[in-house]
XYZ file of C-alpha atoms in Angstrom:
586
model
C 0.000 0.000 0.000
C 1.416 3.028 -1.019
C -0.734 5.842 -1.610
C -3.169 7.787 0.637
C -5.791 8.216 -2.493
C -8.045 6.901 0.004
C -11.814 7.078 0.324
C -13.181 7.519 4.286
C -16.343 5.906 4.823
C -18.059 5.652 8.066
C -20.904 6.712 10.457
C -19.979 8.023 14.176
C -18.821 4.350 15.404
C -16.397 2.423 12.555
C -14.419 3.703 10.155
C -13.545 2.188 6.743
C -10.530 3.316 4.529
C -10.889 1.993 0.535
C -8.500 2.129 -2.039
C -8.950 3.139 -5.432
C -9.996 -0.434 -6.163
C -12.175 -1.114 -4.102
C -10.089 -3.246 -1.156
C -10.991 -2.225 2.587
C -7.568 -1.814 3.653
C -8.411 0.101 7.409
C -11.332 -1.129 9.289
C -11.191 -0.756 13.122
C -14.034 -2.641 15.265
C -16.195 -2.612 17.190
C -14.946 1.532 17.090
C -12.864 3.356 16.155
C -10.255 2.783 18.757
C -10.755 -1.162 18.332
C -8.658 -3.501 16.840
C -8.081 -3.199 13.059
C -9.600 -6.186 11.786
C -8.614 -5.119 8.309
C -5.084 -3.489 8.280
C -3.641 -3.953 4.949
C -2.460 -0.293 5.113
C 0.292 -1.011 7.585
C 0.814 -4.813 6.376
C 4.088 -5.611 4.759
C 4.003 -6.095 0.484
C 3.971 -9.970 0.562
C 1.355 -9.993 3.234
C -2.289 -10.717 2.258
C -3.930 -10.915 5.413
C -6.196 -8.020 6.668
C -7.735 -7.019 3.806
C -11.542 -7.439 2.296
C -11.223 -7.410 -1.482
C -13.884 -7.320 -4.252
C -11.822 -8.258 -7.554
C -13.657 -8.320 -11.156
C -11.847 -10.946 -13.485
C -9.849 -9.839 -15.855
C -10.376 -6.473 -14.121
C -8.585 -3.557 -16.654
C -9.011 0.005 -14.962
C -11.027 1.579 -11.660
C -13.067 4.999 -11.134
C -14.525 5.729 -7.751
C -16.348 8.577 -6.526
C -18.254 9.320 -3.514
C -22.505 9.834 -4.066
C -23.217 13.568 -3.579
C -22.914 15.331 -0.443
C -23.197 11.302 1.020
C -21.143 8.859 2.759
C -21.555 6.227 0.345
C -19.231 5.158 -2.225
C -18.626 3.924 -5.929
C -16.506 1.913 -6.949
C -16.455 0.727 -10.617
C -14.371 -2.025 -12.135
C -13.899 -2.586 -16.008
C -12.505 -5.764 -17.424
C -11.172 -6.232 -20.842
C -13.431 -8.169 -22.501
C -16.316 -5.092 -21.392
C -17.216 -6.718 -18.413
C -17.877 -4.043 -15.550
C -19.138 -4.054 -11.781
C -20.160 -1.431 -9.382
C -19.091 -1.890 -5.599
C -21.404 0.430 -3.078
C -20.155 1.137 0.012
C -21.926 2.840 3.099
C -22.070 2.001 7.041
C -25.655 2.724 7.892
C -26.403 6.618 10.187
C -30.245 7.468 9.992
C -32.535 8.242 12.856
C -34.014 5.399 14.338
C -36.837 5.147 17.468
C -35.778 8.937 18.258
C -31.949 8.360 17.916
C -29.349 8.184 15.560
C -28.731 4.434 14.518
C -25.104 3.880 13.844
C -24.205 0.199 14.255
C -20.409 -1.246 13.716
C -21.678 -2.303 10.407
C -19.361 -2.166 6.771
C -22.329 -2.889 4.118
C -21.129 -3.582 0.526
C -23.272 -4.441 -2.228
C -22.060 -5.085 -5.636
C -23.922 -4.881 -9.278
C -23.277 -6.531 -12.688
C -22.897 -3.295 -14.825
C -22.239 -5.083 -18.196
C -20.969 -8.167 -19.525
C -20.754 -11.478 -17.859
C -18.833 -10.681 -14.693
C -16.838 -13.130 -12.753
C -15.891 -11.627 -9.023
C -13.747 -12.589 -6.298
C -14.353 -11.626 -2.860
C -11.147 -12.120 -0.365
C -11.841 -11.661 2.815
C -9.451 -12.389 6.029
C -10.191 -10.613 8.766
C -7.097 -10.178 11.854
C -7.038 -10.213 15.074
C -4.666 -8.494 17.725
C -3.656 -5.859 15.300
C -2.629 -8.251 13.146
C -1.027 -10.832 14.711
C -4.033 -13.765 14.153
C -6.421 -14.662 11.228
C -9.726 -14.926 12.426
C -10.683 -18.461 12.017
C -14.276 -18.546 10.065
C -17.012 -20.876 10.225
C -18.949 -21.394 8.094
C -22.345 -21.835 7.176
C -25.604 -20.949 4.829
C -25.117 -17.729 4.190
C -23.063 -16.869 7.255
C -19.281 -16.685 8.566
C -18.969 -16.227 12.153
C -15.448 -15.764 13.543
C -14.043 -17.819 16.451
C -13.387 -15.660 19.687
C -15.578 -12.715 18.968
C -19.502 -14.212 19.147
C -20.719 -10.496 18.163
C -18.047 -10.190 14.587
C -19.914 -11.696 11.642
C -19.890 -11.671 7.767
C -23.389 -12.581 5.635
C -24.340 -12.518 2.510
C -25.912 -13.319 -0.565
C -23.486 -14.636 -2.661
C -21.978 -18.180 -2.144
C -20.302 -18.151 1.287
C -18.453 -21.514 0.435
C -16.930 -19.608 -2.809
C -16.106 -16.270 -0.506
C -14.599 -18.567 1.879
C -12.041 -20.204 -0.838
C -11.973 -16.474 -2.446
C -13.059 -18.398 -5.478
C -14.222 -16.208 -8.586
C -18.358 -16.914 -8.817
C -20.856 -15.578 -11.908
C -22.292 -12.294 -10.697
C -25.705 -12.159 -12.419
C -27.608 -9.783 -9.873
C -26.800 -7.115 -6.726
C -24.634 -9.535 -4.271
C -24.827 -7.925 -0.736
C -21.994 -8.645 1.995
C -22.323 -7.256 5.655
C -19.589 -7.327 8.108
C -19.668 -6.196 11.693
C -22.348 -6.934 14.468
C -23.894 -9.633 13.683
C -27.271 -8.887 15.802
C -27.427 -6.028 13.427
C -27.650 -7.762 10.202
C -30.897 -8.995 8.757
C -32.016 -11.548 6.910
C -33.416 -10.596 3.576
C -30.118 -8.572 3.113
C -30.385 -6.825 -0.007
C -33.563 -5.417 0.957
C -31.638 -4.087 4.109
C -29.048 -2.714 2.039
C -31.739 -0.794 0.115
C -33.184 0.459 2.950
C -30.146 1.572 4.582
C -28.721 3.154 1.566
C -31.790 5.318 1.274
C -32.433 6.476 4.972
C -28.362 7.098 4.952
C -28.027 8.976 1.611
C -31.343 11.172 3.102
C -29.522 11.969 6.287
C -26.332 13.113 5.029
C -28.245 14.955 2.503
C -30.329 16.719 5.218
C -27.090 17.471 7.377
C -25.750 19.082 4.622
C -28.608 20.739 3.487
C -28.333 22.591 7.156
C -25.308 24.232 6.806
C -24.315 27.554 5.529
C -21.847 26.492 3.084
C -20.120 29.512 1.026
C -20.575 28.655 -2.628
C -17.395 29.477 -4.089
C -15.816 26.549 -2.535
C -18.922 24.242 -2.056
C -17.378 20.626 -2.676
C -14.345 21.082 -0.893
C -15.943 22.381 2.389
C -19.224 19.814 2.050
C -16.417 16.833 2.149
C -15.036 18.073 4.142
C -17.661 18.932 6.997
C -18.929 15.336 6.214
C -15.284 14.155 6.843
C -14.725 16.005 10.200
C -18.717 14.772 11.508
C -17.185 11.397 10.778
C -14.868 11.722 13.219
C -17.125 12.446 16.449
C -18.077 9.170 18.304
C -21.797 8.928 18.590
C -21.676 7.682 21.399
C -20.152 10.219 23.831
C -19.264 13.321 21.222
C -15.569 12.966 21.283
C -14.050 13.750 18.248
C -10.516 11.404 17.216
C -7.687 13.007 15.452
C -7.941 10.982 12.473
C -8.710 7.401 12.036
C -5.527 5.712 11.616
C -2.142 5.144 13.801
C 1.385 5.762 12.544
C 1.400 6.368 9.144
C 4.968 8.895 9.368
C 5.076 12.215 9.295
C 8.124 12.171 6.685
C 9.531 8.966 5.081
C 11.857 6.639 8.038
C 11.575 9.406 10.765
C 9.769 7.605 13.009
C 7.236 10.585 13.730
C 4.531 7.103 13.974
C 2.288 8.113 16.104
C -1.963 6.773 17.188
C -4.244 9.443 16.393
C -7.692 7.871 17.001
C -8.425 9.242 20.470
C -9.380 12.865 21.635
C -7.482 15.366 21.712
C -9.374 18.535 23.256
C -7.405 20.747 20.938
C -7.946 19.087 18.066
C -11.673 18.479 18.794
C -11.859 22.366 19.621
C -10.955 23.535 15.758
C -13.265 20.640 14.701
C -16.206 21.823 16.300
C -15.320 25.723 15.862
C -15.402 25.290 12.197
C -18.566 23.007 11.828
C -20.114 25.443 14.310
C -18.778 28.505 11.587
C -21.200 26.344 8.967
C -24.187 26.480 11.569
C -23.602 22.860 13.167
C -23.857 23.237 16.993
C -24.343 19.684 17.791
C -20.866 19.229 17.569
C -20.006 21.865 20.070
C -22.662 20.693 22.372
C -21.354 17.095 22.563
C -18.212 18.209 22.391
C -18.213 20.374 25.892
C -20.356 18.076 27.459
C -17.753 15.159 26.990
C -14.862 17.890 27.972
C -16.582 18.814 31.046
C -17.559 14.790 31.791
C -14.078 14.284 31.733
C -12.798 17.027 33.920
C -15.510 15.886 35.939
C -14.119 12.471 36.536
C -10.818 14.287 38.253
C -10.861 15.565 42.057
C -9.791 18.965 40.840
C -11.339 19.111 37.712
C -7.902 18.788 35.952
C -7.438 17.880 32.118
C -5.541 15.744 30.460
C -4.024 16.350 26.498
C -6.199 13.387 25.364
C -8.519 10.598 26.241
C -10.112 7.395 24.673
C -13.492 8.154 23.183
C -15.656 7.253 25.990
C -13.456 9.454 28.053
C -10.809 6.906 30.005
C -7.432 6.551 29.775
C -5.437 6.049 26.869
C -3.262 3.097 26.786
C 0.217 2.680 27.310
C 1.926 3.094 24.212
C 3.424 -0.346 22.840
C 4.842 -1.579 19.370
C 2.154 -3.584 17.631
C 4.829 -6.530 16.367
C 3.051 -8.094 13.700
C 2.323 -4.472 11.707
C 5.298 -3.417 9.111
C 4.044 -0.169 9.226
C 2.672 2.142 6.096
C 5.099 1.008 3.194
C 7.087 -1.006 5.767
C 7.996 2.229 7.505
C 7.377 1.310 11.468
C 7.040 1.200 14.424
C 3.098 0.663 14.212
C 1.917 2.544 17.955
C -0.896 1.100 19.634
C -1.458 4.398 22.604
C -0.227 7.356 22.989
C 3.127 8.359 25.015
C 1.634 12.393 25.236
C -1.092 11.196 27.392
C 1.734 11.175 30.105
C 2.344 15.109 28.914
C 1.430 18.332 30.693
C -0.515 20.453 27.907
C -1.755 23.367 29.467
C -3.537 24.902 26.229
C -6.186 22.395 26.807
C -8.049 24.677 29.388
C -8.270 27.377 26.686
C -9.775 25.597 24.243
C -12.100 24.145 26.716
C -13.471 27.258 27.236
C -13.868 28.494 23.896
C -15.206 25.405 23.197
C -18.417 26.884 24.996
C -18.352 30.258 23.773
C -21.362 29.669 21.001
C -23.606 29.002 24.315
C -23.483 31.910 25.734
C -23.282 33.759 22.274
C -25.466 32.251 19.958
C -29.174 32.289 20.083
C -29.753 29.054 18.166
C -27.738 26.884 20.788
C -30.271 24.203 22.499
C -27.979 24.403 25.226
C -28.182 27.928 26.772
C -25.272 29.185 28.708
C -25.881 30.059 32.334
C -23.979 30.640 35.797
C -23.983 26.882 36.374
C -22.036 26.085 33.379
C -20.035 29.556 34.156
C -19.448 28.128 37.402
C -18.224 24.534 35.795
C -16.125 26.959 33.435
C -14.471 29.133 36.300
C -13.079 26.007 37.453
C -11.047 25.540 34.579
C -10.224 28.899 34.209
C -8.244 28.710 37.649
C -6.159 26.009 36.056
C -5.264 28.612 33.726
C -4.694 31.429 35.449
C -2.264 29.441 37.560
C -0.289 27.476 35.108
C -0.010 30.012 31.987
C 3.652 30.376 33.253
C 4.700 26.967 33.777
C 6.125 24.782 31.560
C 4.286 22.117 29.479
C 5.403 20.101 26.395
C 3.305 22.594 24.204
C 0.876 22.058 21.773
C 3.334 19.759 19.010
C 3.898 17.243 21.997
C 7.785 17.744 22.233
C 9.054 14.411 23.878
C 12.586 15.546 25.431
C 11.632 19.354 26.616
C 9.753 21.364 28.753
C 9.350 25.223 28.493
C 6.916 27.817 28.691
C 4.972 27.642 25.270
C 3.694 31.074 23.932
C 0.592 29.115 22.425
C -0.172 27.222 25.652
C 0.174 31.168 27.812
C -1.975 32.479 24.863
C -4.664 29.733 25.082
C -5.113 30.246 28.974
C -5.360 33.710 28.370
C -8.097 33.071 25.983
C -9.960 31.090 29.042
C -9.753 33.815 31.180
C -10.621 36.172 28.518
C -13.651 34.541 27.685
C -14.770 33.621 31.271
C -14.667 37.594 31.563
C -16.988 37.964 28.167
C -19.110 34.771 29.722
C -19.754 36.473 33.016
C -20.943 39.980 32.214
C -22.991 38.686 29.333
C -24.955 36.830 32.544
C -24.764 40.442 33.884
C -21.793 38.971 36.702
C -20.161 41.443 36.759
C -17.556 41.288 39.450
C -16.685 37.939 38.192
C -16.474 39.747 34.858
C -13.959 42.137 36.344
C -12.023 39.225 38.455
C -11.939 37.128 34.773
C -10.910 40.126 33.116
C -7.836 40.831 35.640
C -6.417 37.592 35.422
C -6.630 37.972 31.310
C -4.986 40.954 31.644
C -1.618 39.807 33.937
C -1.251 37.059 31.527
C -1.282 39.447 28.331
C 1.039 42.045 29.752
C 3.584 38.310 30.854
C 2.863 37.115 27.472
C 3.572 40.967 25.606
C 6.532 40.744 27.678
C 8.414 37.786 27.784
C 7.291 36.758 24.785
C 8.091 39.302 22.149
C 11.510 39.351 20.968
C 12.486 42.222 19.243
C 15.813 41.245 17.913
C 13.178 38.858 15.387
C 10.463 41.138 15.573
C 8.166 38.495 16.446
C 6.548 36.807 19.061
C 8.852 33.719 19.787
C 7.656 30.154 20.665
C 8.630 30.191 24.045
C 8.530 33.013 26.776
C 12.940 34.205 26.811
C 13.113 31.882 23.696
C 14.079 33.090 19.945
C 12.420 30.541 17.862
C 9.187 30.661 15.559
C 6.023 28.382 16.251
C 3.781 28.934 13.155
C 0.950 28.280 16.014
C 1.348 32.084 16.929
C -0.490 32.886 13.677
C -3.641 32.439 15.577
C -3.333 35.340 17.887
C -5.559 37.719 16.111
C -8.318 34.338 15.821
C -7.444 34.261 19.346
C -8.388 37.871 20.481
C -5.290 38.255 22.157
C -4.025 40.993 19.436
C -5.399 42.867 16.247
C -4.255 41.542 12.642
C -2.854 45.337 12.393
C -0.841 45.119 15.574
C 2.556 45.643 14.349
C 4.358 43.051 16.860
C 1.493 40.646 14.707
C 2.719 41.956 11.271
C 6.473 41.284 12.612
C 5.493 38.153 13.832
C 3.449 36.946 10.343
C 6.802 38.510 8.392
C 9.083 36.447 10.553
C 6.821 33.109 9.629
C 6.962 33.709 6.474
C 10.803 34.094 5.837
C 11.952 30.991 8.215
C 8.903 28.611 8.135
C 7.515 28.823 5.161
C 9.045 26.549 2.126
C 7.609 26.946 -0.862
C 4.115 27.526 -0.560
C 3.944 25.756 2.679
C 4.564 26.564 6.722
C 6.203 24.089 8.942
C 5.087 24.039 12.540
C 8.725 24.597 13.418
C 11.919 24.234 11.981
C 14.417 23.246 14.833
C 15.452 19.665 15.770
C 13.687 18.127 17.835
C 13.507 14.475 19.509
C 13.328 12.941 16.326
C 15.764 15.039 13.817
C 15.517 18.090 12.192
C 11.193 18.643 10.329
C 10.652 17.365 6.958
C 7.381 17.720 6.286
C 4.598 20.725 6.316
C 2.467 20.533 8.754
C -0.526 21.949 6.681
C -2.587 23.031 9.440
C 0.078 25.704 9.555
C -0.770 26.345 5.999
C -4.187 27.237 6.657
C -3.459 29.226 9.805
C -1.033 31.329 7.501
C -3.741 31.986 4.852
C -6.326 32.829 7.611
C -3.747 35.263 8.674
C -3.263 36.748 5.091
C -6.547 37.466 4.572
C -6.793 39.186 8.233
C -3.693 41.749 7.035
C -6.199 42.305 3.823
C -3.836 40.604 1.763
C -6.704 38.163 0.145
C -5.656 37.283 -2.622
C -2.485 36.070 -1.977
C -4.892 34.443 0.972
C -7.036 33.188 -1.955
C -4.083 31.895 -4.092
C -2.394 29.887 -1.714
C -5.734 28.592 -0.697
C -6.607 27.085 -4.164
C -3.193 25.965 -4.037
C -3.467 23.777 -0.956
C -7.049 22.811 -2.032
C -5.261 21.220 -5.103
C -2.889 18.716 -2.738
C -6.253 17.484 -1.640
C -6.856 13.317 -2.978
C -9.221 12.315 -5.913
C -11.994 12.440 -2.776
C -10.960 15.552 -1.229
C -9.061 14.534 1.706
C -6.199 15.700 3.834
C -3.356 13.489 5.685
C -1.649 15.583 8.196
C 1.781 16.578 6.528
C 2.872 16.880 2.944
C 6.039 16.884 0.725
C 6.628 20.960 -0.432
C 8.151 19.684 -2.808
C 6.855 16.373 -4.270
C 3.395 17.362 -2.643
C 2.924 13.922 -1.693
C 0.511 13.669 1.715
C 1.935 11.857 4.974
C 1.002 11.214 8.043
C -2.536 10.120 9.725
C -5.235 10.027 7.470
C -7.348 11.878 7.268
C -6.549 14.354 9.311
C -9.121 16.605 11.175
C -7.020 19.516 11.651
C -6.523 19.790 7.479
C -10.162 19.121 6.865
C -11.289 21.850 9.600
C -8.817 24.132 7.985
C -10.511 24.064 4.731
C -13.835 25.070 6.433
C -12.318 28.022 8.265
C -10.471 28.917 5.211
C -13.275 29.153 2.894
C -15.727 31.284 5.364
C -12.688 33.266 5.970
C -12.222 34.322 2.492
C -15.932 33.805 1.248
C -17.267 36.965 -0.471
């Protein structure tokens, strides 16, 4: 496996990654946190285990494409002798008995387009992140899979044939289900049918609720469906992206698990859905936040958690995964859950700020969530000095991180803009006191003059393309001149090309490689904020055109090869296309 042209399916509980023909080759169950039970994207080349294939005889060429502003996706195969197929793929998200229904369910269905197609369906499911094959039983119409009652595949095309991954006649719509098996039912291609329909109508509806600018309308519709299939049902935490430790840069070892929650992450998520009119996600989100800060004696957060709010794992090698292109280690866990992060108060509390100033919230905010606020907000106030491992997660240092001081100055700011629009206004004026000590620190030990720019770390001298935020922020105007120093500064040291790298020092792991394209997006933002907007515009169409054939984002990219790395997709890229295009929407 060697490319991330990569279609996401999904529907707020599994994910599905599927190549360009057709083959599953991520598939995580019973969530997405579970064990990849098709992992043919981190397998070695002379591995065939993992995957779930659909493979036309005599197949020639492939075009895919996702349905319209919908989750589902096509897959056609052409043979030589005109034979052709069409593969459908959706996992089923409709409202059911007052609810959403989202079972761990991968539904497939594929149709004779012309010809006389022959089709092979290969299917070996692994265990223990890859380490077993599932051992199937068989029988009419059914596989179950030894040592997991509730993991099942049916269908209605010969199971003995799909068992062998013989080739069988396809003369009508073959349906094959995989996941819980009390989900499936029995007359399955009615189910399909059904489930296609009601899914296709909901994520048309979703969509059809948004205020999407038109000038970029595709882009930002995939990728507002992308980003709402990253938020767990469940409990409304939001991963990082589906997949674990696909490298920043080629043999760095920058591998890395990405499918929990990371507040900070979830924070942009939900702040640019809630910029297209989505305030679900900002809902969910704060109430899981503020579940999880509940679960602590002092409220305290953590930089991440599983996605029903525990404890990530320890981090360990999964052994029996080469890695993406045979690039390991393969990380099962996260190390940075051992980190102190203290940005993740900030964007706590900005995570509620459309309560308390947006009319169309459901949930109104009022002193009692003010009061559950405050409580972070003291976390901030007293640690904005104190060093953390910032928000990049560096391994071997500690220091005071300008973003981090920044972000708990936003909490205070906003507890101070919370309060007196409840008409509180002493603990307005006690909010707006501690904002202001930790500005004048920030404006002080911050700002280095000798760069004319604010550095990444309070005494420090170094650039953290993070700092193009602070107008976003609040914490300065886009005219400030320390901000148009700062922006200048970015621009001539971290910016390659046409794209900014987080940083550019060595750090644990060498010396940056990659783009972090975030940092792209941040830097347009900030263009268009010092009214240069059509550079803001240029460099946006730019970055729009690194996107895959389905519109997707990894985390990092090649400046110069423009070739994507890292997890996939990424919900920081696919956010930043939202908050790009209502930036610079006419």
């Amino acid at each position: 496996m060697g490319s991330l042209d990569l279609a996401l399916i999904g529907n707020g509980t599994v994910g599905a990654l599927i190549d360009a023909q057709g083959v599953v080759v991520w598939f995580c169950f019973p969530r997405f946190d579970g064990d990849p039970v098709f992992c043919s994207l981190l397998k070695g080349r002379e591995r065939t285990t993992g995957t779930f294939a659909i493979e036309l005889v005599g197949q020639m060429r492939a075009e895919q494409e996702y349905v319209r502003d919908t989750t589902s996706l096509q897959t056609r195969l052409y043979g030589a002798n005109g034979d052709a197929i069409e593969i459908t793929d959706l996992c089923p998200r409709f409202e059911k008995d007052g609810a959403l229904y989202c079972p761990p369910v991968l539904a497939r269905q594929i149709s004779p387009l012309a010809g006389s197609p022959r089709v092979r369906v290969s299917l070996s499911p692994c265990a223990d992140y890859g380490c077993a094959v599932r051992t199937p039983s068989v029988s009419d119409g059914l596989i179950r899979y030894e040592g997991d009652p509730s993991l099942s595949f049916v269908t209605t095309a010969p199971t003995l044939a799909i068992a062998a991954a013989a080739p069988f006649q396809l003369d009508e719509s073959v349906t094959l289900m995989f996941g819980a098996a009390e989900e499936l039912g029995e007359n399955l291609n009615d189910t399909f049918t059904s489930w296609r329909e009601q899914t296709e109508s909901h994520w048309r509806g979703w969509v059809k609720s948004l205020e999407i600018p038109q000038q970029w309308r595709e882009a930002v519709v995939r990728a507002a469906i992308t980003l709402e299939l990253n938020v767990f049902e469940e409990t409304g935490a939001i991963i990082a992206a589906m997949t674990t430790s696909i490298p920043e840069a080629p043999d760095t070892g920058r591998n890395w698990d990405y499918r929990y929650c990371w507040p900070r992450d979830a924070y942009f998520v939900a702040n640019s859905l809630e910029r297209l009119g989505d305030l679900r996600t900002t809902e969910r989100l704060l109430a899981f936040i503020l579940s999880v800060a509940d679960a602590t004696l002092d409220s305290r957060l953590g930089p991440l958690y599983t996605i029903d709010g525990g404890i990530i794992p320890d981090e360990r090698v999964a052994e029996c995964l080469d890695g993406f292109r045979g690039m390991g280690p393969v990380h099962v866990g996260n190390k940075a859950r051992e980190q102190l992060q203290h940005d993740v108060y900030g964007e706590a509390v900005l995570t509620a700020e459309p309560l308390f100033v947006n009319s169309r919230a459901e949930w109104v905010g009022d002193k009692a969530l003010l009061t559950r606020l405050e409580v972070l907000g003291e976390h901030a106030a007293r640690l904005y000095n104190i060093p953390d491992a910032g928000l990049w997660e560096l391994r071997g240092s500690a220091s005071v991180h300008t973003f981090s001081s920044v972000m708990c100055w936003a909490a205070c700011d906003r507890l101070a803009t919370y309060a007196n629009h409840l008409g509180l206004h002493k603990r307005s004026e006690y909010w707006r006191a501690q904002a202001a000590t930790i500005h004048y620190v920030i404006s002080s030990r911050s700002w280095n003059s000798r760069i004319n720019a604010f550095a990444a770390t309070m005494g420090g001298d170094t650039l953290d393309a993070s700092l193009l935020l602070m107008p976003q922020l609040g914490f300065l105007r886009a005219d400030d001149p320390r901000f148009v120093g700062t922006v200048a500064a970015i621009e001539r040291d971290l910016r390659h090309g046409d794209f900014v790298y987080r940083y550019i020092e060595r750090d644990d792991f060498g010396t940056p490689e990659n783009a972090f394209l975030v940092c792209t997006f941040w830097y347009i933002e900030a263009l268009a904020s010092l009214g240069r907007r059509d550079e803001a515009v240029e460099l946006f169409e730019k970055v729009l055109a690194t996107r895959n054939s389905h519109g997707l984002l990894a985390e990092d990219l090649d400046p110069e090869t423009l070739e994507q790395w890292g997890n996939f997709p990424q919900t920081y890229c696919m956010a930043g296309i939202i908050s790009c295009a209502t930036a610079l929407s006419r």
